Coordinates of C-alpha atoms in Angstrom, one line a residue:
M1 CA 0.1 0.0 0.0
A2 CA 1.3 3.5 -0.9
M3 CA 2.7 5.3 2.1
N4 CA 1.9 9.0 2.8
V5 CA 5.2 10.3 4.4
D6 CA 5.4 13.7 6.0
V7 CA 8.8 14.1 7.4
I8 CA 9.8 17.0 9.6
P9 CA 13.6 17.0 10.7
F10 CA 14.5 18.4 13.9
A11 CA 18.2 19.4 14.7
T12 CA 19.5 19.7 18.2
T13 CA 22.9 21.2 17.4
Q14 CA 24.2 23.8 20.0
A15 CA 25.6 26.3 17.5
P16 CA 26.1 26.6 13.8
V17 CA 29.4 25.2 12.6
Q18 CA 31.2 25.6 9.2
A19 CA 30.9 22.7 6.8
T20 CA 33.7 20.3 6.8
I21 CA 32.6 17.6 4.4
L22 CA 30.2 16.9 1.6
C23 CA 27.2 14.5 1.7
C24 CA 28.1 11.1 0.3
N25 CA 24.7 10.9 -1.5
C26 CA 24.1 14.3 -3.0
G27 CA 27.3 16.2 -2.3
A28 CA 25.8 19.0 -0.2
P29 CA 28.1 20.6 2.3
I30 CA 27.5 19.3 5.9
D31 CA 29.0 19.5 9.4
G32 CA 31.1 16.3 9.6
T33 CA 31.2 16.6 13.4
T34 CA 27.4 15.8 13.8
A35 CA 26.5 14.0 10.6
V36 CA 26.6 10.3 11.3
G37 CA 26.8 8.3 7.9
A38 CA 27.9 11.4 6.1
L39 CA 24.3 12.2 5.0
C40 CA 22.5 15.5 4.9
Y41 CA 18.9 16.0 6.3
D42 CA 17.2 15.7 2.9
C43 CA 19.1 12.4 2.3
V44 CA 18.1 11.1 5.8
K45 CA 14.4 11.9 5.0
T46 CA 14.7 9.8 1.8
N47 CA 16.7 6.9 3.0
V48 CA 15.5 6.3 6.4
D49 CA 12.0 4.9 7.2
I50 CA 11.2 5.0 11.0
S51 CA 7.9 3.1 10.4
E52 CA 9.6 0.2 9.2
G53 CA 8.6 -2.9 11.2
I54 CA 5.0 -1.4 12.1
Q55 CA 2.1 -3.2 10.9
R56 CA 0.2 -1.4 8.0
E57 CA -2.8 -3.9 8.2
A58 CA -4.5 -5.6 11.1
V59 CA -7.9 -7.4 12.1
L60 CA -10.4 -6.2 14.7
H61 CA -12.8 -8.7 16.1
T62 CA -16.2 -7.6 17.2
C63 CA -19.3 -9.5 18.5
R64 CA -22.3 -8.7 16.5
D65 CA -24.7 -9.6 19.2
C66 CA -23.5 -7.3 22.1
D67 CA -21.4 -4.8 19.9
R68 CA -18.2 -5.4 21.9
W69 CA -14.5 -5.5 20.7
L70 CA -12.0 -8.2 21.5
A71 CA -9.0 -6.9 23.5
P72 CA -6.3 -9.6 23.4
P73 CA -6.0 -12.0 24.9
N74 CA -9.6 -12.7 26.0
Q75 CA -11.1 -9.4 27.2
W76 CA -14.1 -7.9 25.5
V77 CA -14.6 -4.1 25.9
S78 CA -17.4 -1.9 24.8
A79 CA -16.5 1.0 22.5
A80 CA -18.4 3.2 20.0
L81 CA -17.0 3.8 16.4
E82 CA -14.4 6.5 16.3
S83 CA -14.2 6.7 20.0
R84 CA -11.1 7.1 22.2
E85 CA -11.6 3.6 23.6
L86 CA -11.6 2.1 20.1
L87 CA -8.6 4.1 19.1
A88 CA -6.7 2.9 22.0
L89 CA -7.5 -0.6 21.1
C90 CA -6.3 -0.2 17.6
L91 CA -3.0 1.4 18.7
R92 CA -2.4 -1.6 21.2
K93 CA -2.9 -4.2 18.4
L94 CA -0.1 -2.8 16.2
R95 CA 3.3 -4.7 16.5
G96 CA 6.4 -2.5 16.6
L97 CA 4.6 0.7 17.5
S98 CA 6.1 0.6 21.0
K99 CA 9.7 1.4 19.7
A100 CA 8.5 5.0 18.5
R101 CA 6.9 8.0 20.1
I102 CA 3.4 8.5 19.1
V103 CA 2.6 12.1 18.4
D104 CA -0.9 11.9 17.0
A105 CA -3.5 9.5 16.1
S106 CA -7.0 9.9 14.5
F107 CA -9.5 8.0 12.5
I108 CA -10.1 8.4 8.7
W109 CA -13.7 8.3 7.7
T110 CA -14.8 5.0 5.9
E111 CA -18.2 3.8 4.8
P112 CA -20.0 2.1 7.6
H113 CA -20.8 -1.0 5.4
S114 CA -17.1 -1.5 4.2
R115 CA -16.2 -3.3 7.2
R116 CA -13.0 -1.3 7.4
V117 CA -11.4 1.0 9.9
K118 CA -8.5 3.5 8.9
V119 CA -6.3 5.2 11.5
K120 CA -3.8 8.0 10.7
I121 CA -0.7 7.8 13.0
T122 CA 2.1 10.4 13.5
I123 CA 5.3 9.1 15.2
Q124 CA 8.8 10.5 16.1
Q125 CA 12.0 8.6 16.5
E126 CA 15.6 9.6 16.9
V127 CA 17.6 8.1 14.0
N128 CA 21.0 9.7 14.7
P129 CA 22.3 11.5 17.6
G130 CA 20.9 15.1 17.3
T131 CA 18.5 14.0 14.5
I132 CA 14.8 13.4 15.1
L133 CA 12.5 12.4 12.3
Q134 CA 8.7 12.7 12.3
Q135 CA 6.5 10.6 10.0
T136 CA 2.8 10.1 9.3
F137 CA 1.3 6.9 7.8
E138 CA -2.0 5.1 7.6
V139 CA -3.1 1.7 9.1
E140 CA -6.2 -0.2 7.8
Y141 CA -8.1 -2.6 10.0
V142 CA -10.5 -5.2 8.8
V143 CA -13.5 -5.8 11.0
A144 CA -14.2 -9.5 11.5
N145 CA -17.2 -11.0 13.4
H146 CA -16.4 -13.2 16.4
Q147 CA -18.9 -14.2 19.0
C148 CA -17.8 -13.4 22.6
T149 CA -17.9 -16.0 25.3
D150 CA -20.9 -14.5 27.1
C151 CA -23.0 -14.6 24.0
Q152 CA -21.9 -18.2 23.2
K153 CA -23.1 -19.3 26.6
S154 CA -26.3 -17.4 26.2
F155 CA -27.1 -19.3 22.8
T156 CA -25.9 -22.6 24.0
H157 CA -27.6 -24.8 26.4
N158 CA -26.1 -26.3 29.5
T159 CA -23.4 -23.6 29.7
W160 CA -24.4 -22.0 33.0
R161 CA -22.3 -22.1 36.1
A162 CA -24.9 -21.3 38.7
N163 CA -28.6 -21.8 38.9
V164 CA -31.0 -20.0 41.2
Q165 CA -34.4 -21.9 41.5
V166 CA -37.1 -19.7 43.1
R167 CA -40.1 -21.7 44.3
Q168 CA -43.3 -21.0 46.3
K169 CA -45.8 -23.8 47.1
V170 CA -49.0 -22.0 46.4
P171 CA -51.6 -22.5 43.7
H172 CA -51.2 -19.1 41.9
K173 CA -48.5 -16.8 40.7
R174 CA -49.3 -13.4 42.4
T175 CA -46.1 -13.4 44.3
F176 CA -44.0 -14.1 41.2
L177 CA -45.8 -11.3 39.4
Y178 CA -44.8 -8.9 42.1
L179 CA -41.3 -10.2 42.5
E180 CA -40.8 -9.6 38.7
Q181 CA -41.6 -6.1 39.1
L182 CA -39.1 -5.8 42.0
I183 CA -36.4 -7.4 39.9
L184 CA -37.1 -5.1 37.0
K185 CA -37.0 -2.0 39.0
H186 CA -33.7 -2.8 40.7
G187 CA -32.1 -4.4 37.6
A188 CA -31.2 -7.6 39.5
H189 CA -31.6 -9.8 36.3
K190 CA -28.9 -8.0 34.3
D191 CA -26.3 -10.8 34.7
T192 CA -28.6 -13.7 33.8
I193 CA -27.9 -15.7 30.7
N194 CA -31.3 -17.4 30.6
I195 CA -34.6 -17.1 32.5
Q196 CA -37.0 -20.1 32.5
E197 CA -40.5 -20.4 33.8
V198 CA -41.3 -23.8 35.4
D199 CA -44.1 -25.1 37.6
N200 CA -44.4 -23.2 41.0
G201 CA -41.5 -20.9 40.2
I202 CA -38.8 -19.6 37.8
D203 CA -35.3 -20.6 37.3
F204 CA -32.4 -18.0 36.7
F205 CA -29.2 -19.1 35.0
F206 CA -26.0 -17.2 35.5
G207 CA -22.5 -17.5 34.0
Q208 CA -20.6 -17.0 37.2
R209 CA -21.2 -18.0 40.8
N210 CA -20.8 -14.5 42.3
H211 CA -23.6 -13.3 40.2
A212 CA -25.9 -16.0 41.4
E213 CA -24.9 -15.3 45.1
K214 CA -25.6 -11.5 44.5
F215 CA -29.2 -12.3 43.2
V216 CA -29.9 -14.5 46.2
D217 CA -28.8 -11.7 48.5
F218 CA -31.2 -9.4 46.5
L219 CA -34.1 -11.9 47.1
S220 CA -33.4 -12.0 50.7
S221 CA -33.6 -8.2 50.8
V222 CA -37.0 -7.9 49.3
A223 CA -38.8 -11.1 50.5
P224 CA -38.9 -13.6 53.3
V225 CA -37.0 -16.5 51.8
Q226 CA -34.9 -19.6 52.8
S227 CA -32.0 -20.6 50.6
K228 CA -30.1 -23.8 50.2
K229 CA -26.8 -24.3 48.3
S230 CA -25.6 -27.4 46.5
Q231 CA -22.9 -28.1 44.0
Q232 CA -22.0 -30.8 41.4
L233 CA -18.5 -31.8 40.0
I234 CA -18.4 -31.4 36.3
S235 CA -14.8 -32.0 35.5
M236 CA -11.3 -32.2 37.2
D237 CA -7.7 -32.1 36.0
V238 CA -5.8 -34.8 37.8
H239 CA -2.3 -33.0 37.0
T240 CA -3.3 -29.6 38.6
S241 CA -6.1 -30.6 40.8
T242 CA -8.3 -28.1 39.2
K243 CA -12.1 -28.8 39.5
S244 CA -15.0 -27.4 37.8
Y245 CA -18.4 -27.2 39.6
K246 CA -22.0 -26.2 38.8
F247 CA -23.8 -24.4 41.8
N248 CA -27.5 -24.7 42.5
Y249 CA -29.3 -22.3 44.9
S250 CA -32.8 -23.4 46.0
V251 CA -34.8 -20.3 47.2
S252 CA -38.1 -21.1 48.8
L253 CA -40.6 -18.1 49.3
V254 CA -42.9 -18.0 52.3
P255 CA -46.2 -19.7 51.2
I256 CA -48.3 -16.8 52.4
C257 CA -49.6 -14.1 50.2
K258 CA -51.3 -10.7 50.5
D259 CA -55.0 -10.9 51.5
D260 CA -54.6 -14.6 52.7
L261 CA -56.4 -15.7 55.9
V262 CA -53.9 -17.0 58.5
A263 CA -54.2 -19.0 61.5
I264 CA -51.2 -18.3 63.7
P265 CA -49.9 -21.0 66.3
L266 CA -51.1 -20.0 69.7
K267 CA -47.6 -19.9 71.1
L268 CA -46.3 -17.7 68.3
A269 CA -49.4 -15.3 68.7
K270 CA -48.5 -14.7 72.4
Q271 CA -44.9 -13.9 71.3
L272 CA -46.2 -11.4 68.8
G273 CA -47.8 -9.0 71.4
N274 CA -50.6 -11.4 72.2
I275 CA -52.4 -10.8 69.0
S276 CA -55.4 -12.7 67.8
P277 CA -54.4 -16.0 66.2
L278 CA -56.9 -15.4 63.3
T279 CA -55.4 -12.6 61.2
I280 CA -55.1 -11.3 57.6
C281 CA -51.9 -11.0 55.7
H282 CA -52.0 -7.3 54.6
K283 CA -48.4 -7.0 53.3
V284 CA -45.4 -9.2 52.6
G285 CA -42.0 -7.5 52.5
T286 CA -38.8 -8.5 54.3
A287 CA -41.3 -9.9 57.0
V288 CA -44.9 -11.2 57.0
S289 CA -47.1 -8.4 58.2
L290 CA -50.3 -9.7 60.0
L291 CA -53.4 -7.5 60.7
D292 CA -56.0 -8.3 63.3
P293 CA -59.4 -6.9 61.7
N294 CA -61.0 -6.7 65.1
T295 CA -58.5 -4.5 66.8
L296 CA -56.3 -3.1 64.1
Q297 CA -53.2 -4.7 65.8
I298 CA -50.4 -5.2 63.5
S299 CA -47.5 -7.7 63.9
D300 CA -44.6 -8.6 61.8
V301 CA -43.2 -12.3 61.5
S302 CA -39.5 -12.0 60.6
T303 CA -37.9 -14.4 58.4
P304 CA -36.0 -16.4 61.0
I305 CA -39.0 -16.7 63.2
Y306 CA -41.2 -17.9 60.6
W307 CA -38.7 -20.6 59.2
R308 CA -38.0 -21.8 62.7
A309 CA -41.7 -23.0 63.0
P310 CA -43.4 -22.6 59.5
F311 CA -47.0 -22.5 59.0
S312 CA -49.3 -22.1 55.9
S313 CA -52.3 -19.9 55.1
L314 CA -55.8 -21.0 56.2
A315 CA -57.4 -19.8 53.0
D316 CA -56.3 -17.8 49.9
V317 CA -58.1 -15.3 47.6
R318 CA -59.6 -18.1 45.3
E319 CA -61.9 -18.7 48.3
L320 CA -63.2 -15.2 48.7
A321 CA -66.9 -14.6 48.5
E322 CA -68.8 -11.5 47.8
F323 CA -70.8 -9.6 50.2
I324 CA -73.1 -6.6 50.1
V325 CA -72.7 -3.8 52.7
M326 CA -76.2 -3.1 54.1
D327 CA -75.1 -0.7 57.0
I328 CA -71.8 0.5 58.5
E329 CA -70.8 2.4 61.5
S330 CA -67.4 3.7 62.6
L331 CA -66.0 2.8 66.0
G332 CA -63.6 5.8 66.0
V333 CA -60.4 3.7 66.1
S334 CA -57.9 4.3 63.2
K335 CA -54.3 3.2 62.4
G336 CA -52.8 4.6 59.2
R337 CA -55.3 4.1 56.3
Y338 CA -57.4 1.6 58.3
L339 CA -60.5 2.6 60.3
L340 CA -62.3 0.2 62.6
A341 CA -65.9 -0.1 61.9
E342 CA -68.9 -2.4 62.4
A343 CA -70.6 -3.5 59.3
T344 CA -73.9 -5.4 58.6
I345 CA -73.5 -7.5 55.6
R346 CA -75.3 -10.0 53.3
R347 CA -73.8 -12.5 51.0
A348 CA -74.4 -11.5 47.4
S349 CA -75.5 -15.1 46.4
D350 CA -78.2 -15.1 49.3
L351 CA -80.0 -11.8 48.1
G352 CA -83.7 -12.7 47.2
S353 CA -83.4 -16.4 48.6
N354 CA -83.0 -15.5 52.5
D355 CA -82.6 -12.6 54.8
T356 CA -79.4 -13.9 56.7
E357 CA -77.3 -11.0 57.9
Y358 CA -74.0 -10.8 59.6
T359 CA -72.6 -8.2 61.9
V360 CA -68.9 -8.0 61.7
R361 CA -66.0 -5.7 62.6
T362 CA -63.8 -4.7 59.7
H363 CA -60.7 -2.6 59.1
L364 CA -62.2 -1.2 55.9
G365 CA -64.4 1.4 57.6
A366 CA -62.6 4.4 55.7
I367 CA -63.7 3.1 52.3
L368 CA -66.8 1.1 52.7
H369 CA -70.4 2.7 52.3
P370 CA -73.8 1.0 52.4
G371 CA -74.4 -0.6 49.0
D372 CA -70.9 -1.4 48.4
S373 CA -69.6 -4.9 47.3
V374 CA -66.7 -6.4 49.5
M375 CA -64.9 -9.6 49.4
G376 CA -64.4 -11.8 52.5
Y377 CA -63.9 -15.3 53.8
H378 CA -67.2 -17.0 55.0
L379 CA -66.0 -19.0 57.9
T380 CA -69.4 -20.4 59.0
R381 CA -69.8 -22.3 55.8
T382 CA -66.3 -23.5 55.5
Q383 CA -64.7 -26.6 56.9
F384 CA -60.8 -26.1 57.3
N385 CA -58.4 -29.0 57.7
N386 CA -55.8 -27.1 59.5
P387 CA -54.1 -27.8 63.0
E388 CA -53.6 -24.3 63.9
F389 CA -57.4 -23.6 63.3
E390 CA -58.4 -26.6 65.2
A391 CA -56.2 -25.4 68.2
I392 CA -58.1 -22.0 68.0
E393 CA -61.5 -23.7 68.1
Q394 CA -60.5 -25.7 71.1
S395 CA -59.0 -23.0 72.9
K396 CA -61.0 -21.4 75.9
N397 CA -59.8 -17.8 75.1
Y398 CA -60.2 -17.7 71.2
S399 CA -63.0 -20.3 70.5
G400 CA -65.7 -17.7 71.1
Q401 CA -63.9 -14.8 69.1
I402 CA -64.1 -16.6 65.7
P403 CA -66.2 -14.3 63.5
D404 CA -68.6 -15.3 61.0
V405 CA -67.1 -13.5 58.0
V406 CA -63.6 -11.8 57.7
L407 CA -63.7 -8.9 55.2
V408 CA -60.7 -8.5 53.2
K409 CA -61.0 -5.9 50.4
K410 CA -63.6 -3.8 48.6
V411 CA -64.8 -4.5 45.0
Y412 CA -64.5 -1.3 42.8
P413 CA -67.1 -1.1 40.1
R414 CA -65.9 -1.2 36.6
H415 CA -68.1 0.7 34.1
K416 CA -66.1 0.0 31.0
K417 CA -64.5 -3.4 31.0
N418 CA -62.7 -3.1 27.7
K419 CA -61.4 0.4 28.4
P420 CA -57.7 0.4 27.6
R421 CA -55.4 1.4 30.6
G422 CA -53.2 4.4 30.4
W423 CA -50.3 2.6 31.9
R424 CA -48.1 -0.5 31.5
L425 CA -46.0 -2.9 33.3
R426 CA -42.6 -4.2 32.0
R427 CA -42.2 -8.1 31.6
M428 CA -39.1 -10.1 31.8
A429 CA -38.2 -12.2 28.6
K430 CA -38.7 -15.8 29.9
E431 CA -38.5 -19.1 28.2
E432 CA -41.4 -21.7 28.6
A433 CA -40.7 -25.1 30.0
D434 CA -40.2 -28.0 27.8
V435 CA -43.8 -29.2 28.1
L436 CA -46.2 -26.4 26.7
P437 CA -48.8 -25.3 29.1
R438 CA -52.4 -26.5 28.8
K439 CA -55.1 -24.1 27.4
Q440 CA -56.7 -23.9 30.7
D441 CA -53.5 -23.1 32.4
A442 CA -52.8 -20.2 29.9
N443 CA -56.2 -18.7 30.6
R444 CA -55.6 -18.9 34.3
D445 CA -52.4 -17.1 34.1
E446 CA -54.1 -14.2 32.0
L447 CA -56.8 -14.1 34.7
E448 CA -54.2 -13.9 37.4
Y449 CA -52.2 -11.2 35.6
E450 CA -55.4 -9.1 35.1
Q451 CA -56.1 -9.5 38.8
F452 CA -52.7 -8.3 39.6
L453 CA -53.1 -5.2 37.5
R454 CA -56.4 -4.5 39.3
D455 CA -54.6 -4.7 42.6
V456 CA -51.9 -2.3 41.5
E457 CA -54.7 0.2 40.6
E458 CA -56.4 -0.2 43.9
D459 CA -53.4 -0.2 46.2
P460 CA -51.3 3.0 46.2
D461 CA -48.7 1.5 48.5
L462 CA -48.1 -1.3 46.0
R463 CA -47.6 1.1 43.2
Q464 CA -44.8 2.8 45.0
T465 CA -42.6 -0.3 45.1
M466 CA -42.7 -0.7 41.4
N467 CA -42.4 1.3 38.0
L468 CA -45.4 2.1 36.0
Y469 CA -45.0 3.3 32.3
K470 CA -47.2 5.5 30.1
A471 CA -49.0 3.4 27.4
Q472 CA -48.7 4.2 23.8
Q473 CA -51.4 6.7 22.6
E474 CA -51.5 4.9 19.3
E475 CA -52.5 1.5 20.9
K476 CA -55.0 3.2 23.0
R477 CA -56.7 4.8 20.0
R478 CA -56.7 1.4 18.3
K479 CA -58.4 -0.3 21.2
A480 CA -60.8 2.4 21.3
R481 CA -61.8 2.1 17.8
E482 CA -62.3 -1.7 18.3
D483 CA -64.5 -0.9 21.2
A484 CA -66.5 1.6 19.3
M485 CA -67.2 -0.9 16.5
E486 CA -68.5 -3.4 19.1
G487 CA -70.8 -0.7 20.4
V488 CA -68.9 0.2 23.4
E489 CA -68.4 4.0 23.8
T490 CA -65.0 4.4 25.1
M491 CA -63.7 7.0 22.7
E492 CA -64.6 9.7 25.1
G493 CA -62.6 8.4 27.9
V494 CA -59.4 8.1 25.7
E495 CA -59.8 11.7 24.5
E496 CA -60.1 12.9 28.1
E497 CA -56.8 11.1 28.8
E498 CA -55.1 12.7 25.7
D499 CA -56.3 16.1 26.7
G500 CA -54.0 16.1 29.7
G501 CA -56.2 14.7 32.6
D502 CA -54.7 14.5 35.9
E503 CA -55.5 10.9 36.4
V504 CA -55.5 7.7 34.5
G505 CA -58.6 5.4 34.7
S506 CA -60.6 7.9 36.6
D507 CA -63.8 6.7 35.2
D508 CA -63.6 3.7 37.7
D509 CA -64.5 4.7 41.3
G510 CA -61.4 4.5 43.5
L511 CA -59.0 3.3 40.5
E512 CA -56.9 6.4 40.1
V513 CA -53.3 6.3 39.0
P514 CA -51.8 9.8 38.9
L515 CA -49.9 10.7 35.8
D516 CA -46.9 11.9 38.0
Q517 CA -46.4 8.2 39.0
L518 CA -46.0 7.0 35.4
I519 CA -42.6 6.9 33.4
D520 CA -42.3 7.4 29.8
E521 CA -42.3 4.1 27.9
F522 CA -39.4 2.6 26.3
D523 CA -38.5 -0.5 24.2
E524 CA -35.6 -2.0 26.2
M525 CA -37.7 -5.1 27.1
N526 CA -40.8 -6.8 26.4
M527 CA -43.8 -5.0 27.6
G528 CA -46.9 -6.4 29.2
S529 CA -50.4 -5.1 28.6

């Protein structure tokens, strides 16, 4: 390749001296005391090449999946085109460049699709005592694709080093839907090479052991969990005693979820401030928070205390029954957003067939009004097979305090069922198990996710722990047009949102999501509806 040479001589003589000899090449008079080789400056520029031995062509390896560059021997670095990081990588790949002093280096523009990178380099080097030459030349790099080790592991099965198996022995996935939002908010999944959804849980695969341990520590900081570690020997070098292991971390979540009816062991109830043993789980964080709806007393069961003597829930949200509030009277006792009240209720399925009424105490006095619908556990018509509940029935102190109905949450009316929401939640990209789910399981998952979205709308404390994103206006318009074609008049509600309303979903009573709690949507990950 032709070389573009720009040579600038520098003389470091102390004082001008009269010429004593002639140049052996061109005959020009020069100072024989400083000229080594009997050459003048012009002949030195012509005959001496200080860039000799430096590569003029090289190869740059890049991974097309993660856009990183290979820095020999085995390091992959992130660098944009024509960046300082990429320029430093290009200079380090040239052999022989360390013998010269680099004065300047810059990129020469090339077509993006040419797969070529050109660099213009200016160097200086002392050729003779008192004579320094400066020279400029070009180096061309060919960009070649090479898959990095991390991408190879992500596209190849059974290349993980550590596996975290998160499990919860409950018949629904409400806890995992909430845990997914916590993981996305804190970016705890960034080091995973694969995420697979299985029965009763999710498997997270990591390329390094410390990444898996970091993820287990995150789970311990946001949920009451119990973890166990195991390892399996994969290979061993008998000459160096080097062993290769695969690590497995089994993480078990507490089998108690929000709004579950919980029967606490009598001994534990006395240790928790003598709380009533029949409680409602109103929050699950780093500890299980239990609420007594008769007194508004709240007690937290820490993770070590629970796993020392574990117990399960008495009933879950699938066993909730709908009741109608006939009358309600406040008792004047409040704690936080809860207000103790005495309510007269009827079961919704009994209206018109009998006049059975129940008078119960509830913690929902601040939001319940006559005529409202409320979900609760009907204890008088339910037979429980639970040793803790049997101990409560046989106890002299608590057998007479078992209520007929335990109210849990209010049912908000939804006037427009097909109305699109003005917000969205992010979803993790997960792989399905080897066996495809049945159709009824897929329908159940959709119903559970819809119920989770409703819980997010109804609970402001729950919204503060996750990121909600603004929905795309085009999709809302499309859904609105589909609803209009079916005879559902929802276009008016969508226009109110586009006009800058202060709340999203304000047509439904009590389902208000302020716009200041929403984040602008982006396309980094798969989005859930």
